[in-house]
Amino acid sequence: MLYSPKWSKAKKRLTDFLCETLRSRVDFQVINYRKAHDQLGRAVITVDKVEILSMCTITAAREEFYRERDIRDKSNQYDFDDVPKNRALQDQAHKILKADGIYGQYDFYFALEEYFNSPIEELLKSSDVLINILCLLDRRIGKRTLLKMEKTILKEHELIQYFYKLRCDAENIKMNQFISSGIAVKK
């Protein structure tokens, strides 16, 4: 499944939503593997030209297979003809992957679709890590909203914490010492 509309248009739209202070530092890239059976590859978010999040379809598919196999082993559910049950197991494995921060390029596309077609107030309530990252980079999110998030940021996924700290540093927002020391910065 290739992204429709064209990635170049989506990237421009995404870049237009970036806050001014991070526009020259954050980049989004999509690398498609033309010879792959589905022509999907990976999507990447870079900060200062360093890959922070790579959403590789091949890695995600492999890890989803392993998670699904583990679920089957624990529950002894090996009836491969039961399509609804198998679909439920696959969905469960996919949710575990997303919680672990492992995404495929298709996850990025689904997140973009939701991000482009939903109001920012609704997006802020999302439990999807990718949506939260896009919101933290969004120019429509102001300093007051960022300050309100400080109370709960340590409960969030480490990727969300990283992008929260990045945005606060870029906006010169002084965080509570406890909060800023508790965020793990990934390099």
mmCIF file of C-alpha atoms in Angstrom:
data_model
loop_
_atom_site.group_PDB
_atom_site.id
_atom_site.type_symbol
_atom_site.label_atom_id
_atom_site.label_comp_id
_atom_site.label_asym_id
_atom_site.label_seq_id
_atom_site.Cartn_x
_atom_site.Cartn_y
_atom_site.Cartn_z
ATOM 1 C CA MET A 1 0.000 0.000 0.000
ATOM 2 C CA LEU A 2 1.683 3.171 -1.160
ATOM 3 C CA TYR A 3 0.621 6.380 0.472
ATOM 4 C CA SER A 4 -1.983 8.334 -1.360
ATOM 5 C CA PRO A 5 -1.856 11.367 -1.734
ATOM 6 C CA LYS A 6 1.763 11.617 -2.860
ATOM 7 C CA TRP A 7 4.393 11.582 -0.135
ATOM 8 C CA SER A 8 5.899 14.858 -1.389
ATOM 9 C CA LYS A 9 2.583 16.658 -0.800
ATOM 10 C CA ALA A 10 2.117 14.989 2.587
ATOM 11 C CA LYS A 11 5.678 15.906 3.612
ATOM 12 C CA LYS A 12 5.120 19.546 2.649
ATOM 13 C CA ARG A 13 1.905 19.603 4.656
ATOM 14 C CA LEU A 14 3.659 17.953 7.606
ATOM 15 C CA THR A 15 6.528 20.444 7.403
ATOM 16 C CA ASP A 16 4.044 23.320 7.323
ATOM 17 C CA PHE A 17 2.621 22.072 10.633
ATOM 18 C CA LEU A 18 6.070 21.952 12.295
ATOM 19 C CA CYS A 19 6.711 24.618 14.894
ATOM 20 C CA GLU A 20 9.083 27.324 13.688
ATOM 21 C CA THR A 21 11.797 26.525 16.259
ATOM 22 C CA LEU A 22 12.159 22.919 15.015
ATOM 23 C CA ARG A 23 11.553 23.386 11.302
ATOM 24 C CA SER A 24 15.265 23.269 10.415
ATOM 25 C CA ARG A 25 16.053 20.440 12.865
ATOM 26 C CA VAL A 26 13.294 17.843 12.366
ATOM 27 C CA ASP A 27 12.814 15.945 9.120
ATOM 28 C CA PHE A 28 10.509 13.175 7.924
ATOM 29 C CA GLN A 29 11.620 10.705 5.287
ATOM 30 C CA VAL A 30 10.010 7.785 3.524
ATOM 31 C CA ILE A 31 12.134 5.132 1.873
ATOM 32 C CA ASN A 32 10.222 2.685 -0.328
ATOM 33 C CA TYR A 33 11.770 -0.609 -1.354
ATOM 34 C CA ARG A 34 10.631 -0.926 -4.970
ATOM 35 C CA LYS A 35 11.504 -4.607 -5.197
ATOM 36 C CA ALA A 36 9.630 -5.541 -2.019
ATOM 37 C CA HIS A 37 6.409 -7.424 -2.687
ATOM 38 C CA ASP A 38 4.294 -4.610 -1.261
ATOM 39 C CA GLN A 39 6.740 -1.802 -2.153
ATOM 40 C CA LEU A 40 6.738 -0.617 1.433
ATOM 41 C CA GLY A 41 9.955 0.221 3.236
ATOM 42 C CA ARG A 42 10.373 2.511 6.174
ATOM 43 C CA ALA A 43 9.518 5.945 7.441
ATOM 44 C CA VAL A 44 12.038 7.880 9.498
ATOM 45 C CA ILE A 45 11.927 10.860 11.838
ATOM 46 C CA THR A 46 15.295 12.572 12.213
ATOM 47 C CA VAL A 47 16.413 15.315 14.566
ATOM 48 C CA ASP A 48 19.589 17.163 13.598
ATOM 49 C CA LYS A 49 20.120 14.493 10.899
ATOM 50 C CA VAL A 50 20.154 11.698 13.504
ATOM 51 C CA GLU A 51 17.545 8.951 13.158
ATOM 52 C CA ILE A 52 15.365 9.023 16.240
ATOM 53 C CA LEU A 53 12.522 6.813 15.057
ATOM 54 C CA SER A 54 12.696 4.302 12.217
ATOM 55 C CA MET A 55 9.418 2.677 11.238
ATOM 56 C CA CYS A 56 10.516 -0.272 9.118
ATOM 57 C CA THR A 57 7.791 -2.487 7.661
ATOM 58 C CA ILE A 58 10.024 -5.566 7.481
ATOM 59 C CA THR A 59 11.117 -5.250 11.107
ATOM 60 C CA ALA A 60 7.548 -4.628 12.266
ATOM 61 C CA ALA A 61 6.206 -7.643 10.328
ATOM 62 C CA ARG A 62 8.911 -9.910 11.745
ATOM 63 C CA GLU A 63 8.353 -8.723 15.305
ATOM 64 C CA GLU A 64 4.573 -9.023 14.918
ATOM 65 C CA PHE A 65 5.033 -12.649 13.849
ATOM 66 C CA TYR A 66 7.136 -13.356 16.956
ATOM 67 C CA ARG A 67 4.654 -11.612 19.288
ATOM 68 C CA GLU A 68 1.741 -13.499 17.733
ATOM 69 C CA ARG A 69 3.599 -16.792 18.091
ATOM 70 C CA ASP A 70 4.289 -16.039 21.772
ATOM 71 C CA ILE A 71 0.599 -15.282 22.356
ATOM 72 C CA ARG A 72 -0.359 -18.566 20.659
ATOM 73 C CA ASP A 73 2.183 -20.509 22.733
ATOM 74 C CA LYS A 74 0.867 -19.063 26.000
ATOM 75 C CA SER A 75 -2.790 -19.657 25.152
ATOM 76 C CA ASN A 76 -2.455 -22.867 23.090
ATOM 77 C CA GLN A 77 -4.564 -21.378 20.301
ATOM 78 C CA TYR A 78 -3.446 -23.150 17.137
ATOM 79 C CA ASP A 79 -6.684 -23.361 15.189
ATOM 80 C CA PHE A 80 -5.496 -21.636 12.017
ATOM 81 C CA ASP A 81 -8.912 -22.052 10.332
ATOM 82 C CA ASP A 82 -10.621 -19.791 12.894
ATOM 83 C CA VAL A 83 -10.199 -16.512 11.003
ATOM 84 C CA PRO A 84 -11.819 -14.169 13.574
ATOM 85 C CA LYS A 85 -9.700 -15.580 16.411
ATOM 86 C CA ASN A 86 -6.540 -15.375 14.285
ATOM 87 C CA ARG A 87 -7.316 -11.772 13.374
ATOM 88 C CA ALA A 88 -7.840 -10.970 17.066
ATOM 89 C CA LEU A 89 -4.455 -12.531 17.910
ATOM 90 C CA GLN A 90 -2.782 -10.522 15.167
ATOM 91 C CA ASP A 91 -4.421 -7.312 16.426
ATOM 92 C CA GLN A 92 -3.266 -8.103 19.950
ATOM 93 C CA ALA A 93 0.299 -8.665 18.718
ATOM 94 C CA HIS A 94 0.169 -5.381 16.784
ATOM 95 C CA LYS A 95 -0.950 -3.466 19.886
ATOM 96 C CA ILE A 96 1.963 -4.941 21.836
ATOM 97 C CA LEU A 97 4.347 -3.816 19.096
ATOM 98 C CA LYS A 98 3.012 -0.277 19.175
ATOM 99 C CA ALA A 99 3.340 -0.197 22.961
ATOM 100 C CA ASP A 100 6.963 -1.306 22.551
ATOM 101 C CA GLY A 101 7.604 1.490 20.043
ATOM 102 C CA ILE A 102 7.988 -0.770 16.998
ATOM 103 C CA TYR A 103 6.184 0.614 13.964
ATOM 104 C CA GLY A 104 5.903 -0.154 10.293
ATOM 105 C CA GLN A 105 5.727 2.389 7.519
ATOM 106 C CA TYR A 106 1.985 1.678 7.290
ATOM 107 C CA ASP A 107 1.568 2.748 10.948
ATOM 108 C CA PHE A 108 3.122 6.085 10.025
ATOM 109 C CA TYR A 109 0.718 6.452 7.087
ATOM 110 C CA PHE A 110 -2.304 5.676 9.275
ATOM 111 C CA ALA A 111 -1.090 8.186 11.860
ATOM 112 C CA LEU A 112 -0.635 10.831 9.146
ATOM 113 C CA GLU A 113 -4.138 10.219 7.842
ATOM 114 C CA GLU A 114 -5.614 10.726 11.295
ATOM 115 C CA TYR A 115 -3.338 13.695 12.008
ATOM 116 C CA PHE A 116 -4.305 15.518 8.815
ATOM 117 C CA ASN A 117 -8.031 14.848 9.192
ATOM 118 C CA SER A 118 -8.682 15.529 12.895
ATOM 119 C CA PRO A 119 -8.797 18.707 14.958
ATOM 120 C CA ILE A 120 -5.746 19.285 17.163
ATOM 121 C CA GLU A 121 -7.882 19.205 20.335
ATOM 122 C CA GLU A 122 -8.978 15.669 19.482
ATOM 123 C CA LEU A 123 -5.444 14.606 18.543
ATOM 124 C CA LEU A 124 -4.117 15.694 21.935
ATOM 125 C CA LYS A 125 -6.355 13.070 23.563
ATOM 126 C CA SER A 126 -5.013 10.246 21.377
ATOM 127 C CA SER A 127 -3.243 7.277 22.933
ATOM 128 C CA ASP A 128 -1.230 6.649 19.749
ATOM 129 C CA VAL A 129 2.478 7.421 20.259
ATOM 130 C CA LEU A 130 2.982 8.592 16.664
ATOM 131 C CA ILE A 131 0.037 10.992 16.883
ATOM 132 C CA ASN A 132 1.413 12.348 20.159
ATOM 133 C CA ILE A 133 4.842 12.904 18.587
ATOM 134 C CA LEU A 134 3.302 14.776 15.666
ATOM 135 C CA CYS A 135 1.277 16.905 18.115
ATOM 136 C CA LEU A 136 4.375 17.790 20.130
ATOM 137 C CA LEU A 137 6.050 19.061 16.961
ATOM 138 C CA ASP A 138 2.963 20.961 15.808
ATOM 139 C CA ARG A 139 2.970 24.764 15.678
ATOM 140 C CA ARG A 140 -0.667 24.778 16.856
ATOM 141 C CA ILE A 141 0.478 23.528 20.269
ATOM 142 C CA GLY A 142 1.558 26.486 22.329
ATOM 143 C CA LYS A 143 3.686 26.972 25.406
ATOM 144 C CA ARG A 144 0.727 26.860 27.802
ATOM 145 C CA THR A 145 -0.357 23.473 26.467
ATOM 146 C CA LEU A 146 3.213 22.184 26.735
ATOM 147 C CA LEU A 147 3.402 23.383 30.346
ATOM 148 C CA LYS A 148 0.129 21.587 31.155
ATOM 149 C CA MET A 149 1.624 18.346 29.799
ATOM 150 C CA GLU A 150 4.566 18.529 32.216
ATOM 151 C CA LYS A 151 2.579 16.918 35.030
ATOM 152 C CA THR A 152 1.897 13.707 33.114
ATOM 153 C CA ILE A 153 4.830 13.397 30.713
ATOM 154 C CA LEU A 154 6.768 10.879 32.830
ATOM 155 C CA LYS A 155 3.891 8.410 32.423
ATOM 156 C CA GLU A 156 4.201 8.565 28.635
ATOM 157 C CA HIS A 157 6.273 6.437 26.261
ATOM 158 C CA GLU A 158 9.984 7.342 26.163
ATOM 159 C CA LEU A 159 9.660 8.575 22.565
ATOM 160 C CA ILE A 160 6.971 11.036 23.632
ATOM 161 C CA GLN A 161 9.200 12.155 26.504
ATOM 162 C CA TYR A 162 12.102 12.683 24.098
ATOM 163 C CA PHE A 163 10.055 14.839 21.709
ATOM 164 C CA TYR A 164 8.483 16.734 24.610
ATOM 165 C CA LYS A 165 11.933 17.638 25.934
ATOM 166 C CA LEU A 166 13.097 18.545 22.422
ATOM 167 C CA ARG A 167 10.154 20.904 21.935
ATOM 168 C CA CYS A 168 10.484 22.478 25.378
ATOM 169 C CA ASP A 169 14.214 23.045 24.856
ATOM 170 C CA ALA A 170 13.538 24.577 21.428
ATOM 171 C CA GLU A 171 10.884 26.901 22.906
ATOM 172 C CA ASN A 172 13.094 27.783 25.939
ATOM 173 C CA ILE A 173 10.506 26.399 28.333
ATOM 174 C CA LYS A 174 12.046 25.671 31.695
ATOM 175 C CA MET A 175 10.782 22.359 32.982
ATOM 176 C CA ASN A 176 10.591 21.309 36.599
ATOM 177 C CA GLN A 177 14.007 19.867 37.588
ATOM 178 C CA PHE A 178 12.439 16.513 38.529
ATOM 179 C CA ILE A 179 10.755 16.232 35.155
ATOM 180 C CA SER A 180 13.771 17.240 33.068
ATOM 181 C CA SER A 181 16.085 14.842 34.907
ATOM 182 C CA GLY A 182 13.628 11.957 34.543
ATOM 183 C CA ILE A 183 13.434 12.055 30.749
ATOM 184 C CA ALA A 184 15.787 9.677 29.024
ATOM 185 C CA VAL A 185 17.396 11.310 26.024
ATOM 186 C CA LYS A 186 18.149 8.878 23.254
ATOM 187 C CA LYS A 187 21.171 9.516 21.002
#
